[in-house]
């Protein structure tokens, strides 16, 4: 009877909104896409020691530059996936992924922030 179920698998595949086995819904993915456009500095990662260290280094870099030190730490995997990041920790500045897969030092974050935000005279 496999002939009668022809095409059903394709219909079922279309219903899923995510390639992983998590509970990502269309609404969650849409909300994550909308959040990407917001200005600010974000750390993407599940909350491991490397993610936390990147957050500390980023806060120190922001203090050195005299910028607002408010950082959002994104831990939800569907939101991380919306950025296209597969390796954490990741640093996002103004909606753009500027680093992923490693812990940056303070001087590296300062350089990235200057480049991305155009702070040449700071």
CSV table of C-alpha atoms in Angstrom, one decimal:
chain,number,residue,atom,x,y,z
A,1,UNK,CA,0.0,0.0,0.0
A,2,UNK,CA,3.0,2.3,-0.3
A,3,UNK,CA,1.5,3.6,-3.4
A,4,UNK,CA,-1.4,5.4,-1.5
A,5,UNK,CA,1.0,7.2,0.8
A,6,UNK,CA,3.0,8.7,-2.0
A,7,UNK,CA,3.4,12.4,-1.4
A,8,UNK,CA,2.5,12.3,2.3
A,9,UNK,CA,6.0,12.4,3.4
A,10,UNK,CA,6.7,15.6,1.5
A,11,UNK,CA,3.6,17.2,3.1
A,12,UNK,CA,4.8,16.2,6.6
A,13,UNK,CA,8.3,17.6,5.8
A,14,UNK,CA,6.8,21.0,4.8
A,15,UNK,CA,5.0,21.2,8.2
A,16,UNK,CA,8.2,21.2,10.2
A,17,UNK,CA,9.9,24.6,10.5
A,18,UNK,CA,13.3,23.4,11.7
A,19,UNK,CA,15.8,20.8,10.6
A,20,UNK,CA,16.7,19.8,14.2
A,21,UNK,CA,14.6,17.6,16.5
A,22,UNK,CA,13.7,20.5,18.8
A,23,UNK,CA,10.3,22.1,19.3
A,24,UNK,CA,10.9,25.1,17.1
A,25,UNK,CA,7.6,26.5,15.9
A,26,UNK,CA,7.0,28.9,13.1
A,27,UNK,CA,6.1,31.6,15.6
A,28,UNK,CA,9.3,31.2,17.6
A,29,UNK,CA,11.4,31.3,14.4
A,30,UNK,CA,9.5,34.4,13.2
A,31,UNK,CA,10.1,36.2,16.5
A,32,UNK,CA,13.8,35.3,16.4
A,33,UNK,CA,14.1,36.7,12.9
A,34,UNK,CA,12.5,40.0,14.1
A,35,UNK,CA,14.9,40.2,17.1
A,36,UNK,CA,17.9,40.0,14.8
A,37,UNK,CA,17.2,43.5,13.4
A,38,UNK,CA,17.4,45.1,16.9
A,39,UNK,CA,20.5,47.3,17.7
A,40,UNK,CA,22.7,46.2,20.5
A,41,UNK,CA,25.4,43.7,21.6
A,42,UNK,CA,24.5,40.1,22.1
A,43,UNK,CA,26.3,37.0,23.2
A,44,UNK,CA,24.9,33.8,21.6
A,45,UNK,CA,25.5,30.6,23.6
A,46,UNK,CA,23.9,28.1,26.0
A,47,UNK,CA,25.6,29.6,29.1
A,48,UNK,CA,28.8,27.6,29.2
A,49,UNK,CA,32.1,28.9,30.6
A,50,UNK,CA,33.3,30.1,27.2
A,51,UNK,CA,30.1,32.0,26.6
A,52,UNK,CA,30.3,33.6,30.0
A,53,UNK,CA,33.9,34.5,29.5
A,54,UNK,CA,33.1,36.2,26.1
A,55,UNK,CA,30.4,38.2,27.9
A,56,UNK,CA,32.9,39.4,30.5
A,57,UNK,CA,35.5,40.4,27.9
A,58,UNK,CA,32.8,42.2,25.9
A,59,UNK,CA,31.6,44.2,29.0
A,60,UNK,CA,35.2,45.2,29.7
A,61,UNK,CA,35.6,46.4,26.0
A,62,UNK,CA,32.4,48.4,26.2
A,63,UNK,CA,33.5,50.0,29.4
A,64,UNK,CA,36.8,50.9,27.8
A,65,UNK,CA,35.1,52.6,24.9
A,66,UNK,CA,32.6,54.4,27.2
A,67,UNK,CA,29.6,52.6,25.6
A,68,UNK,CA,26.5,51.2,27.2
A,69,UNK,CA,27.4,47.9,28.8
A,70,UNK,CA,24.0,46.3,28.5
A,71,UNK,CA,24.4,42.9,26.8
A,72,UNK,CA,21.8,40.4,25.9
A,73,UNK,CA,22.8,36.8,26.4
A,74,UNK,CA,20.8,34.7,24.0
A,75,UNK,CA,20.5,31.1,25.2
A,76,UNK,CA,17.5,29.8,23.2
A,77,UNK,CA,18.7,27.6,20.4
A,78,UNK,CA,16.0,28.6,17.9
A,79,UNK,CA,17.1,32.2,18.3
A,80,UNK,CA,20.8,31.3,17.9
A,81,UNK,CA,19.9,29.3,14.8
A,82,UNK,CA,18.1,32.4,13.3
A,83,UNK,CA,21.5,34.0,13.2
A,84,UNK,CA,23.0,31.1,11.3
A,85,UNK,CA,25.4,30.3,14.0
A,86,UNK,CA,26.4,26.7,14.4
A,87,UNK,CA,29.3,27.1,16.8
A,88,UNK,CA,29.1,29.1,20.0
A,89,UNK,CA,30.0,31.4,21.7
A,90,UNK,CA,29.2,34.1,19.2
A,91,UNK,CA,29.2,37.9,19.3
A,92,UNK,CA,26.6,39.9,17.5
A,93,UNK,CA,26.8,43.7,17.1
A,94,UNK,CA,23.8,45.5,15.8
A,95,UNK,CA,22.3,42.4,14.2
A,96,UNK,CA,25.5,41.3,12.5
A,97,UNK,CA,27.4,38.2,13.6
A,98,UNK,CA,31.0,39.4,14.0
A,99,UNK,CA,32.6,36.4,15.7
A,100,UNK,CA,31.7,32.8,16.5
A,101,UNK,CA,33.4,29.7,17.8
A,102,UNK,CA,36.0,31.3,20.0
A,103,UNK,CA,36.4,33.5,23.1
A,104,UNK,CA,37.7,36.9,22.1
A,105,UNK,CA,40.1,38.9,24.2
A,106,UNK,CA,39.1,42.4,25.3
A,107,UNK,CA,41.4,44.1,22.7
A,108,UNK,CA,39.9,42.0,19.9
A,109,UNK,CA,36.3,43.0,21.0
A,110,UNK,CA,37.4,46.7,21.1
A,111,UNK,CA,38.8,46.5,17.5
A,112,UNK,CA,35.6,44.8,16.3
A,113,UNK,CA,33.3,47.4,18.0
A,114,UNK,CA,35.4,50.2,16.5
A,115,UNK,CA,35.1,48.7,13.0
A,116,UNK,CA,31.4,47.8,13.1
A,117,UNK,CA,30.2,51.0,14.8
A,118,UNK,CA,32.7,53.3,13.0
A,119,UNK,CA,34.5,54.6,16.1
A,120,UNK,CA,37.8,55.5,14.5
A,121,UNK,CA,38.6,58.4,16.8
A,122,UNK,CA,37.9,56.5,20.1
